[in-house]
mmCIF file of C-alpha atoms and ligand atoms in Angstrom:
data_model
loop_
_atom_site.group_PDB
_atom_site.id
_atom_site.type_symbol
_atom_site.label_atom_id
_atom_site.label_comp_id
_atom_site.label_asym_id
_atom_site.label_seq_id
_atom_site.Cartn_x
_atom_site.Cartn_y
_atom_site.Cartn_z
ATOM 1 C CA UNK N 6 38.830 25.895 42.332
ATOM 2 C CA UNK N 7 35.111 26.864 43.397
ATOM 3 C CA UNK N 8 33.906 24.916 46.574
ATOM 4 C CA UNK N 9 30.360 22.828 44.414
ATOM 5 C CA UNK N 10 30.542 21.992 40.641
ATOM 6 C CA UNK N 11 29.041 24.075 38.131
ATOM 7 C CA UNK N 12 28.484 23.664 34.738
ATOM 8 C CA UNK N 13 29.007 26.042 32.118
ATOM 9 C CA UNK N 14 25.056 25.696 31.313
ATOM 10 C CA UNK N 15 23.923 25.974 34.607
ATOM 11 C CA UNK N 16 25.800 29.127 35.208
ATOM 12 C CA UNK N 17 24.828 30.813 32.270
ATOM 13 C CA UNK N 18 21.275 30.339 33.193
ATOM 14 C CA UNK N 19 22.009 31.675 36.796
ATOM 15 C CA UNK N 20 23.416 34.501 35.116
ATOM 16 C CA UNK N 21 20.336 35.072 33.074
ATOM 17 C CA UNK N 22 17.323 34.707 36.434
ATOM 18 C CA UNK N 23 19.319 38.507 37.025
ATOM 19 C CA UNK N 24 17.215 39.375 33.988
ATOM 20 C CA UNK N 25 13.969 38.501 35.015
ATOM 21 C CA UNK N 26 12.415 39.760 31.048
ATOM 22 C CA UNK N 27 15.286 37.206 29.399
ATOM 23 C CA UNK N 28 13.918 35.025 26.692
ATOM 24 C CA UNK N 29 16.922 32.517 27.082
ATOM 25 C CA UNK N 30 17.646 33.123 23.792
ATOM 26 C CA UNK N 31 20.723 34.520 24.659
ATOM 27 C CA UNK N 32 22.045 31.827 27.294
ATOM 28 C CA UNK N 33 20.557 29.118 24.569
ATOM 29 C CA UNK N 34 23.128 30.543 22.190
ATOM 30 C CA UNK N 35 26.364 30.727 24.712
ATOM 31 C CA UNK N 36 25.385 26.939 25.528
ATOM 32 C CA UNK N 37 25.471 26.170 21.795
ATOM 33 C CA UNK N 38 29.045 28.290 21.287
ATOM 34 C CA UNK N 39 30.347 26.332 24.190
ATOM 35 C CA UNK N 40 29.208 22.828 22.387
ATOM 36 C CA UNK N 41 30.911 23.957 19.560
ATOM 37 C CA UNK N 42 34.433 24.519 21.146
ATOM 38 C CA UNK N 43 34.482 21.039 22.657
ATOM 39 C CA UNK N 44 33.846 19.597 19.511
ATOM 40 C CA UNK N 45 36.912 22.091 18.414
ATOM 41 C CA UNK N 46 38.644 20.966 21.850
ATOM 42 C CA UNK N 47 38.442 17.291 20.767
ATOM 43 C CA UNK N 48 39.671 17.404 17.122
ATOM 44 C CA UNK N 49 42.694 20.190 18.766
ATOM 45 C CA UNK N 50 44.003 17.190 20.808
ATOM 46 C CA UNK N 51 43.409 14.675 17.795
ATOM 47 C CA UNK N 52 45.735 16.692 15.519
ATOM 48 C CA UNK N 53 48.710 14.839 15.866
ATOM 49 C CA UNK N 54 47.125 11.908 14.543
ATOM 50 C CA UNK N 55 46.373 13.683 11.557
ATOM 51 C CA UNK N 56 49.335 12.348 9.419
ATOM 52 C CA UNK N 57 48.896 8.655 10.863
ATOM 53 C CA UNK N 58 45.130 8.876 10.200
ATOM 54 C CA UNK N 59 45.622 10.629 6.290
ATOM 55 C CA UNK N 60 46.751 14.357 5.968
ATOM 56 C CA UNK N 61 44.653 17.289 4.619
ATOM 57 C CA UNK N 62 43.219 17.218 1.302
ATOM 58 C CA UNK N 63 43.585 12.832 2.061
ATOM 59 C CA UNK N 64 40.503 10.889 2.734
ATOM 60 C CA UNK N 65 40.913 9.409 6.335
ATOM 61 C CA UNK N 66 39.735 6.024 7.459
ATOM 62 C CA UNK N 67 35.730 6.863 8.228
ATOM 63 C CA UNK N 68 36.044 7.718 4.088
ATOM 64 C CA UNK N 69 35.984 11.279 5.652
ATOM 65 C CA UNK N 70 37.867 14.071 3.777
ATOM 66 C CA UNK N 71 40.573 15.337 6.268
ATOM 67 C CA UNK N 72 40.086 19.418 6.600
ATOM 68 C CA UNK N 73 42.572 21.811 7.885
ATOM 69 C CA UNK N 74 42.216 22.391 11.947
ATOM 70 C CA UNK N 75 41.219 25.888 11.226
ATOM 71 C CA UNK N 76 38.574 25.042 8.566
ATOM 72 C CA UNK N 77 36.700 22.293 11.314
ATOM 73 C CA UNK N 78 36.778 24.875 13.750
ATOM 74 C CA UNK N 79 34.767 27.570 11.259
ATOM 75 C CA UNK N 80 32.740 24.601 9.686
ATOM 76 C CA UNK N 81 31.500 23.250 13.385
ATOM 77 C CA UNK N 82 30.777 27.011 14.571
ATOM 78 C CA UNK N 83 28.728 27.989 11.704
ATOM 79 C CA UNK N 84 26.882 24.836 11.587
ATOM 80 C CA UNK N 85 25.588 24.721 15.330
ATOM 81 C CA UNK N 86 24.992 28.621 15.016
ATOM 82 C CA UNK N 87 22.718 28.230 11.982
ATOM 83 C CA UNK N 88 21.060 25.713 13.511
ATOM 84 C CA UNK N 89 20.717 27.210 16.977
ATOM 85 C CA UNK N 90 17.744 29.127 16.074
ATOM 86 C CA UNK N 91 18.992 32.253 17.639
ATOM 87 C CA UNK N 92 21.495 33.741 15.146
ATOM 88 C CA UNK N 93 20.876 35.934 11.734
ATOM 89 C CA UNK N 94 23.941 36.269 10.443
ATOM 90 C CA UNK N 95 27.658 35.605 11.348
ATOM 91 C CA UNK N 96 31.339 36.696 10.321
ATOM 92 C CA UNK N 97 34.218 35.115 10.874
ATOM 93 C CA UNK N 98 38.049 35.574 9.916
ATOM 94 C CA UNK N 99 38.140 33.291 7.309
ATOM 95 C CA UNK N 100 35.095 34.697 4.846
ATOM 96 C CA UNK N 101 35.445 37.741 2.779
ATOM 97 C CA UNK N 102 31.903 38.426 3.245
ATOM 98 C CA UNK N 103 28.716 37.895 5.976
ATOM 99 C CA UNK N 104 27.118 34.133 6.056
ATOM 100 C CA UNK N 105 23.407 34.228 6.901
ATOM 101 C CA UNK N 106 21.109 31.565 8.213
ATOM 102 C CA UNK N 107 19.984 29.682 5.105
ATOM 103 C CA UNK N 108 16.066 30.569 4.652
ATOM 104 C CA UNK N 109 14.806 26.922 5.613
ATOM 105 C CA UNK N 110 16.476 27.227 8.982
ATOM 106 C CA UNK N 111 14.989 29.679 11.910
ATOM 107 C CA UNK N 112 16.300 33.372 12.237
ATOM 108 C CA UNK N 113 17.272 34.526 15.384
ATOM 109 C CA UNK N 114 18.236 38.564 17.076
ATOM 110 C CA UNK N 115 22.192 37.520 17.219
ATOM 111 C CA UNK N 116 24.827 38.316 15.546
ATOM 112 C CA UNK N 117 28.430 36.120 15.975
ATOM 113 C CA UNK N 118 31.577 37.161 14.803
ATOM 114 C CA UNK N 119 34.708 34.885 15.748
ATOM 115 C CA UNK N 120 38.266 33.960 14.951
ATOM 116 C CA UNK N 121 38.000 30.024 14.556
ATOM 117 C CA UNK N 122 41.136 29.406 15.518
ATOM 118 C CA UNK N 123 43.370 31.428 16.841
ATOM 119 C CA UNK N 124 47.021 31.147 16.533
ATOM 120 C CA UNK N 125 46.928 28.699 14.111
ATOM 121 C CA UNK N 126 50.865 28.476 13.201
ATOM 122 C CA UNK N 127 51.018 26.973 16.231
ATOM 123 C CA UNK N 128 48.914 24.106 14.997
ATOM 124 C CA UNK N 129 51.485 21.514 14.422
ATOM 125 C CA UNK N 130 53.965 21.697 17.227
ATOM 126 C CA UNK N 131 51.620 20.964 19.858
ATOM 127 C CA UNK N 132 51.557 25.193 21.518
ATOM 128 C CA UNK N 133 48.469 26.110 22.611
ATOM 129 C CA UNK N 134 45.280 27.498 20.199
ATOM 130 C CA UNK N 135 42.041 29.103 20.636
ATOM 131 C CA UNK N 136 38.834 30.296 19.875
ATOM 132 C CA UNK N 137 37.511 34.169 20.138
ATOM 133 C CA UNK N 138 34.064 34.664 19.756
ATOM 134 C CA UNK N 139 31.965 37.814 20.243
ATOM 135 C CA UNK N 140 28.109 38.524 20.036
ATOM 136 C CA UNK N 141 25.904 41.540 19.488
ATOM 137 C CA UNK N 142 22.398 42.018 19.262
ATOM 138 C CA UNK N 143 21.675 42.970 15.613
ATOM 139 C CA UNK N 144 21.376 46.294 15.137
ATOM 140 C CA UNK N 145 19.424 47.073 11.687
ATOM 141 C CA UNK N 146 15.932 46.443 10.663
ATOM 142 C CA UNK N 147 16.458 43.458 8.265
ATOM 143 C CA UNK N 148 15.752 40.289 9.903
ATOM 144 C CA UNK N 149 18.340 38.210 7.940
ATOM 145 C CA UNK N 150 21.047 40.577 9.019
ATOM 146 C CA UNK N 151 23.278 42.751 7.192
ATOM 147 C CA UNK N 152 26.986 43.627 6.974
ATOM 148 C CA UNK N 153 26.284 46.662 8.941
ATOM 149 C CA UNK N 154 25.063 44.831 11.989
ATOM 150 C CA UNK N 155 28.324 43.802 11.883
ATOM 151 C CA UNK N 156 30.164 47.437 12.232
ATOM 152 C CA UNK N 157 29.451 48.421 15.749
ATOM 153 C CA UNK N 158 31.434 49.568 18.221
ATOM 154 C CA UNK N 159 33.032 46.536 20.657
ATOM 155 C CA UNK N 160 31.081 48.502 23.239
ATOM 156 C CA UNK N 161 28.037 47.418 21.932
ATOM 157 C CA UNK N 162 28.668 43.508 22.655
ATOM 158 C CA UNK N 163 26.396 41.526 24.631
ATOM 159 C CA UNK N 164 28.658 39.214 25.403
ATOM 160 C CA UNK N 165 31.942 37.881 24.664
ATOM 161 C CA UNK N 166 35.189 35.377 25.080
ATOM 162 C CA UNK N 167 37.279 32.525 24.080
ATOM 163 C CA UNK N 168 38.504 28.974 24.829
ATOM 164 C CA UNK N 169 42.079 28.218 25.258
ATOM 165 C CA UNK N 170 42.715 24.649 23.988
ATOM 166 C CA UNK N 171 46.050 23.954 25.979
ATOM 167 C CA UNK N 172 46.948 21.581 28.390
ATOM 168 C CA UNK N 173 43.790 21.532 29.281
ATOM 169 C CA UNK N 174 40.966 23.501 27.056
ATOM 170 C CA UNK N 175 39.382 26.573 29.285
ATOM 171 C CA UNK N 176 36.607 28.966 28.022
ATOM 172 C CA UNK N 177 36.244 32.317 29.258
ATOM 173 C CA UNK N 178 33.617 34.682 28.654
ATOM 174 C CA UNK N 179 32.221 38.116 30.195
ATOM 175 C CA UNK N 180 28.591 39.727 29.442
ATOM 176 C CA UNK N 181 30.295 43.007 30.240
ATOM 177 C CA UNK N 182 28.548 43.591 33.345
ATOM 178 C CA UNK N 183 28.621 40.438 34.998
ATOM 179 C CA UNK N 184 31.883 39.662 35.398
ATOM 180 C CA UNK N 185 34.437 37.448 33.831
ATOM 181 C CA UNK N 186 34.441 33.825 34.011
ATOM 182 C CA UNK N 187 36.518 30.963 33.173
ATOM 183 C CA UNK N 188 35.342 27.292 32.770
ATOM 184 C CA UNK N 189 38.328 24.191 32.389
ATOM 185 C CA UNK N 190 36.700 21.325 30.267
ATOM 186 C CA UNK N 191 36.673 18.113 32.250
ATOM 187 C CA UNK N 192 37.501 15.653 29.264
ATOM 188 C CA UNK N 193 36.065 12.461 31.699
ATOM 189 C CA UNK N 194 32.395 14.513 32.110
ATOM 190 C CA UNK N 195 32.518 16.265 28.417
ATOM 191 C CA UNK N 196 31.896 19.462 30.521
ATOM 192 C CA UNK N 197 32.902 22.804 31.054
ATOM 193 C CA UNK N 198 32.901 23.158 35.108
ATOM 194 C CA UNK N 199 33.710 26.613 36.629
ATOM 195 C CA UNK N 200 37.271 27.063 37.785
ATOM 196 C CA UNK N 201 37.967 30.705 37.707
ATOM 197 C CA UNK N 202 34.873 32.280 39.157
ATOM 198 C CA UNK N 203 34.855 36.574 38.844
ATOM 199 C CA UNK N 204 38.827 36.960 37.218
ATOM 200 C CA UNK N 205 40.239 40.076 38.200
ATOM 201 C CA UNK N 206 43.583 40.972 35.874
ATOM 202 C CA UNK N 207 46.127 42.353 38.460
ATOM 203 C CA UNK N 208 46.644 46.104 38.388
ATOM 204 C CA UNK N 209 50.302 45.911 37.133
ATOM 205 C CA UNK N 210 51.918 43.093 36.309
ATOM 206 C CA UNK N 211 55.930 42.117 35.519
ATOM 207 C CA UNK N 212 55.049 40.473 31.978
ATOM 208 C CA UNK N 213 55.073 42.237 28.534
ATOM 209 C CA UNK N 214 54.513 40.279 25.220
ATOM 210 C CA UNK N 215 55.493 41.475 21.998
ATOM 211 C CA UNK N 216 57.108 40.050 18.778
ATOM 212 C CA UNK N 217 60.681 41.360 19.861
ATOM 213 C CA UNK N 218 61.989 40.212 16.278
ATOM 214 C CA UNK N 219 60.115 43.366 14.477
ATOM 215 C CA UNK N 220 61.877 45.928 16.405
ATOM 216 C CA UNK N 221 63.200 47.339 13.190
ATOM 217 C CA UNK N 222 59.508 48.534 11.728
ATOM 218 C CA UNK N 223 58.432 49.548 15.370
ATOM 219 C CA UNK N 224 57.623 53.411 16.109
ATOM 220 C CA UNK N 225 59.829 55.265 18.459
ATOM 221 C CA UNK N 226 57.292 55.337 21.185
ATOM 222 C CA UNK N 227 56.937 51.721 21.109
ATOM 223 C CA UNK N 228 61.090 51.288 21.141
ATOM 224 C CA UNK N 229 61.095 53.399 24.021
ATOM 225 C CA UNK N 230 58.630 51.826 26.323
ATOM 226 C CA UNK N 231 59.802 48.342 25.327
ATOM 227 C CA UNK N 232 63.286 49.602 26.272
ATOM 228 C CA UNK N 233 61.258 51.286 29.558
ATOM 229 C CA UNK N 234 59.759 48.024 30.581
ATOM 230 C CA UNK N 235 63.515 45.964 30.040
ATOM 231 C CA UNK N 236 65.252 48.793 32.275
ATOM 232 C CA UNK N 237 66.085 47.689 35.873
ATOM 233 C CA UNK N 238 64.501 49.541 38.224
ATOM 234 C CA UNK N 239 60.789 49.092 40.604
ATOM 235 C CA UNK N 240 59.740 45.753 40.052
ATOM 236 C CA UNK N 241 61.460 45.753 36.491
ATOM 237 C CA UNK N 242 62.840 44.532 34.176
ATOM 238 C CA UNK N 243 59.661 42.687 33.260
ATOM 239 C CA UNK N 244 59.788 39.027 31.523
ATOM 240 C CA UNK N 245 59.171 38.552 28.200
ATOM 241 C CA UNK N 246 56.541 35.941 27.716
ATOM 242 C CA UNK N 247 55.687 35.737 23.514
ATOM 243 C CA UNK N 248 53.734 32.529 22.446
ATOM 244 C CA UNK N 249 52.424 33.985 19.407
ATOM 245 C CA UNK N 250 48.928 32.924 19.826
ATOM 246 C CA UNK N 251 47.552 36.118 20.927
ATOM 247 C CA UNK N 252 44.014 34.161 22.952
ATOM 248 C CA UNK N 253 47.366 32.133 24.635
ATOM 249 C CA UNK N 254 49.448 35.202 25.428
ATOM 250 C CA UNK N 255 46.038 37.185 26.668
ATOM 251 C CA UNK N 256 44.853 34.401 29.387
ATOM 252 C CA UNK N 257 48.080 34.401 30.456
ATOM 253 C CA UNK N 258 48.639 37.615 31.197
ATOM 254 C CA UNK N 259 44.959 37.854 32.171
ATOM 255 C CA UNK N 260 45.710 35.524 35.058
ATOM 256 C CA UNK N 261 49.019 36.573 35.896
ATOM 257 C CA UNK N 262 49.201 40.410 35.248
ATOM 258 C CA UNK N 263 50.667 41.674 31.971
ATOM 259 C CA UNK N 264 50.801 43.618 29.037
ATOM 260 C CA UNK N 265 50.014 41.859 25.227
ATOM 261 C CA UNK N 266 51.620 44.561 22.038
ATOM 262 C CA UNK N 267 50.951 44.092 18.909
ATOM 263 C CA UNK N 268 51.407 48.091 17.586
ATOM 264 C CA UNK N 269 51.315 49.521 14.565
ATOM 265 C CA UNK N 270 54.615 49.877 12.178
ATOM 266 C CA UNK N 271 56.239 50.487 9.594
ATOM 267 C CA UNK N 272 56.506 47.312 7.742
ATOM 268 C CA UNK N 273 53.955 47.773 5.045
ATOM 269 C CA UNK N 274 52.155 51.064 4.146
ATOM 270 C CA UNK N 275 49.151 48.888 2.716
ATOM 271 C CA UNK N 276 48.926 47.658 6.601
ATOM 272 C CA UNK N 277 50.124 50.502 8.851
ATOM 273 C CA UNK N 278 47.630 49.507 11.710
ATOM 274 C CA UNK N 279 49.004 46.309 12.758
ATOM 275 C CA UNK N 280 47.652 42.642 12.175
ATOM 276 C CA UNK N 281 44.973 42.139 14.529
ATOM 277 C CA UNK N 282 41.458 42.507 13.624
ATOM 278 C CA UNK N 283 38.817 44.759 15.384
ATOM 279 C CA UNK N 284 36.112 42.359 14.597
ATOM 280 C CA UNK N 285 37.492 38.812 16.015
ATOM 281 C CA UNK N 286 40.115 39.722 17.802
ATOM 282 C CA UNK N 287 41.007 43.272 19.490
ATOM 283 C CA UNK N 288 37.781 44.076 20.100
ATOM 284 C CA UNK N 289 35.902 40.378 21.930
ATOM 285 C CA UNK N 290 39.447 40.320 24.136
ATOM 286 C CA UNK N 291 39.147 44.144 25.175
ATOM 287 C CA UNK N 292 35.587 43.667 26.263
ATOM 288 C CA UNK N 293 36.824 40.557 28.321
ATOM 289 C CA UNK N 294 39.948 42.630 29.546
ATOM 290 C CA UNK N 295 38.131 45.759 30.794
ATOM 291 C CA UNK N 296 35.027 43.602 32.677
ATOM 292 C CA UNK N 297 37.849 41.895 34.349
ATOM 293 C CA UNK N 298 39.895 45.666 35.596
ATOM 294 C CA UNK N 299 42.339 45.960 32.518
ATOM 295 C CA UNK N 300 42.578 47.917 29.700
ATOM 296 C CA UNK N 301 42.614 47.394 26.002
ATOM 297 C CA UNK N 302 43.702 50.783 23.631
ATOM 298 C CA UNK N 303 45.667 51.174 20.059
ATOM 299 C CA UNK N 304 47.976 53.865 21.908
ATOM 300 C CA UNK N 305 45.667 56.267 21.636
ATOM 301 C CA UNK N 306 42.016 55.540 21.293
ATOM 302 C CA UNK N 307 39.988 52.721 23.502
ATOM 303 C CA UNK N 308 39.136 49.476 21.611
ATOM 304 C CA UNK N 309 35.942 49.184 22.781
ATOM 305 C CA UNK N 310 34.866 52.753 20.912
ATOM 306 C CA UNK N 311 35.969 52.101 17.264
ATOM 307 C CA UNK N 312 33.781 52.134 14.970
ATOM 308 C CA UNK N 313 34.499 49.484 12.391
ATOM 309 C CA UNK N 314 34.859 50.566 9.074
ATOM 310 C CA UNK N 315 34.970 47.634 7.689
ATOM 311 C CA UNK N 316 34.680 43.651 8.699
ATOM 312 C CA UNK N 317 38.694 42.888 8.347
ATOM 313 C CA UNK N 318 39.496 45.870 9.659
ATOM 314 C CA UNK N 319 43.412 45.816 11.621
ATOM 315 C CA UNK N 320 44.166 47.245 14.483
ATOM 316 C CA UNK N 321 47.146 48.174 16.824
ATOM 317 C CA UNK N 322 46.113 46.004 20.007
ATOM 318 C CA UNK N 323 47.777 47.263 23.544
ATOM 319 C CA UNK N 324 46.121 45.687 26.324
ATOM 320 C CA UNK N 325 46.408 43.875 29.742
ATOM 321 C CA UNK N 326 46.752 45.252 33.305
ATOM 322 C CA UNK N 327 45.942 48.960 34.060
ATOM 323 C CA UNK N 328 48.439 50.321 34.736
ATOM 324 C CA UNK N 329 51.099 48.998 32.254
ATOM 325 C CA UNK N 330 48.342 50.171 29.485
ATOM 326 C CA UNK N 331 48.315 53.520 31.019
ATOM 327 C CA UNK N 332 52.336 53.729 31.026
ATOM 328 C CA UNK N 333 52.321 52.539 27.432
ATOM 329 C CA UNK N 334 49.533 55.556 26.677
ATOM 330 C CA UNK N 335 51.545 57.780 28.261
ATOM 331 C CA UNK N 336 54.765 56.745 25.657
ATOM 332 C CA UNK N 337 52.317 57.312 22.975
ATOM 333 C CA UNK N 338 51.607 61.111 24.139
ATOM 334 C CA UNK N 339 55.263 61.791 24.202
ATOM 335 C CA UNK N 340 54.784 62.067 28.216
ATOM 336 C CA UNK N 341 57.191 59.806 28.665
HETATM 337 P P1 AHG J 19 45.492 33.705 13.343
HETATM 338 O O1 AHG J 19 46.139 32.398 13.615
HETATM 339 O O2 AHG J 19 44.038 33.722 13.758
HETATM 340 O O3 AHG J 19 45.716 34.222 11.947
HETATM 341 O O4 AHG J 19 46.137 34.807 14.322
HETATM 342 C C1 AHG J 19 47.507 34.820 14.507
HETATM 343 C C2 AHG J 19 47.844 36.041 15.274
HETATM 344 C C3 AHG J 19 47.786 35.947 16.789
HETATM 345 O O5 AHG J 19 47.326 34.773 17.337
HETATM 346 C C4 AHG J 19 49.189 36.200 17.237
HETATM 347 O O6 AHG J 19 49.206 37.014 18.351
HETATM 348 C C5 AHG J 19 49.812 36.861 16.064
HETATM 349 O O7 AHG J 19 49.143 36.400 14.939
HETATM 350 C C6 AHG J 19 51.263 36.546 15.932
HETATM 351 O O8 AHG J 19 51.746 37.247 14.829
HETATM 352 P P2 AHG J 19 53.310 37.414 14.572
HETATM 353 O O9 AHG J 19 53.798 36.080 14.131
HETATM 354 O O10 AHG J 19 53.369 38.469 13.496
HETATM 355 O O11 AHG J 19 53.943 37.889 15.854
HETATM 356 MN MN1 MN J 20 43.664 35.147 15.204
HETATM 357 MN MN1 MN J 21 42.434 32.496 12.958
#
């Protein structure tokens, strides 16, 4: 726990005195991302009620149609980023296509792609969710921002991260050169106070996390580093830790050391590249992952330098400490 309280806000404008040319439109925008996930955080822990208050599709007792958690979450986000001022366009998970800023409302240089909530099976029997958010600087000419602002490398992000919403709701988030940061929500102050000040990911660690139960589709590298990893030998075998809420599995391994696989395989040749997606998922997490020591790769090409094709786009997602993404490279290259 740091030694003096800080707030989310007044560390993100801390951050931003290191650029002395900084508008604040970028610190004015993590600010508004962060109000957005405790308005997320507080319907998360309200979801039980859910059936006691009137289910989904019901009208609840303010006369208030009940949405789905993962609908709130996207509805809450887009409305405090259109109305932040500082956004032109934004993607998310659940729309098939880019939402601008509607024309009465002020355009801003950002661009937002996230993954409202992550892990959403988990929804209902009380495991921990999250939010992954990522943010470039829009790269085309058009001011209300096109689909192709969208389809830049993760390198390119100015910043991004995620909020955990578990026993107690955390948000992490990196500018990719300043280091990573995580902030636990005190419920009592309705603030985010800094708890995990620079994260490093340890260099190796003893966990690996991968959906065991699709062994049968995986490819033979992936069988044999899995079967590497459960061998007995220095410092292994390694636990198996597998939430299935990939922003849950990542902190955790970010904090403890780790490896998180979600590979490519053979289940269906209309998919071959896994389930994740560059966009909301692989790509924020690797940028977070690699500011704090680790690595994030498909097997055999960095996240960070893929150029989307496409705003769905899957990928095969390999990352976590250093080292264990280096051994599981090395499987990929036959080396091993
Ligand atoms: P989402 O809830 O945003 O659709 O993402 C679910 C993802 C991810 O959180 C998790 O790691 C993965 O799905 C689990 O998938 P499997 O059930 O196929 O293992
Ligand atoms: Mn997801
Ligand atoms: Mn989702």
């Amino acid at each position: 726990m740091a030694d003096r309280i800080v707030t989310i806000e007044s560390h993100i404008y801390e951050q931003q005195r290191r650029f002395p040319e900084s508008t604040g439109e970028f610190s004015g925008l993590l600010c508004d991302i962060a109000l957005a996930t405790k308005v997320i955080s507080l319907e998360v822990n309200r979801a039980g009620l859910v059936d006691i208050l009137g289910g989904t599709g019901t009208i609840n007792i303010q006369g208030e149609r009940v949405r789905r958690l993962d609908v709130f979450a996207r509805d809450i986000m887009i409305d405090i980023l259109q109305r932040s001022g500082k956004v032109c366009a934004i993607a998310t998970e659940e729309d098939a296509d880019i939402i601008q800023v509607p024309r009465d409302l002020p355009n801003g240089h950002y661009i937002v792609s996230f993954d409202p909530l992550d892990g959403s099976s988990n929804i209902d029997v009380n495991v921990s969710i999250g939010t992954i958010f990522s943010i470039h600087y829009k790269s085309g000419s058009d001011e209300n921002g096109t689909e192709s602002d969208f389809l830049q490398p993760g390198v390119k992000q100015i910043c991004a991260g995620y909020v955990v919403y578990g026993s107690s709701t955390i948000m992490v988030y990196t500018d990719g050169s300043g280091g990573v940061h995580g902030f636990t929500l005190d419920p009592s102050l309705g603030e985010f106070l800094l708890s995990h000040p620079d994260i490093k990911i340890p260099e190796r660690g003893r966990i690996y996390s991968i959906n065991e139960g699709y062994e049968c589709w995986w490819k033979e590298h992936t069988r044999r580093y899995i079967e590497y990893v459960k061998s007995e030998g220095d410092g292994r075998p390694y636990t198996s830790r597998y939430i299935g809420s990939l922003v849950s599995d990542f902190h955790r391994n970010l904090l403890y050391g780790g490896i998180f696989l979600y590979p490519e395989d053979t289940r269906d040749p209309k998919r071959p590249h896994g389930k994740l997606r560059l966009l909301y998922e692989a790509a924020p997490l690797a940028l977070v992952v690699e500011a704090a020591g680790g690595k994030a790769t498909t097997g055999t090409e960095r996240i960070l330098d893929l150029e989307p094709d496409e705003l769905h786009q899957r990928v095969p997602l390999i990352l976590g400490s250093r080292l264990d993404v280096e051994d599981y490279e090395a499987f990929c290259r036959g080396e091993r």
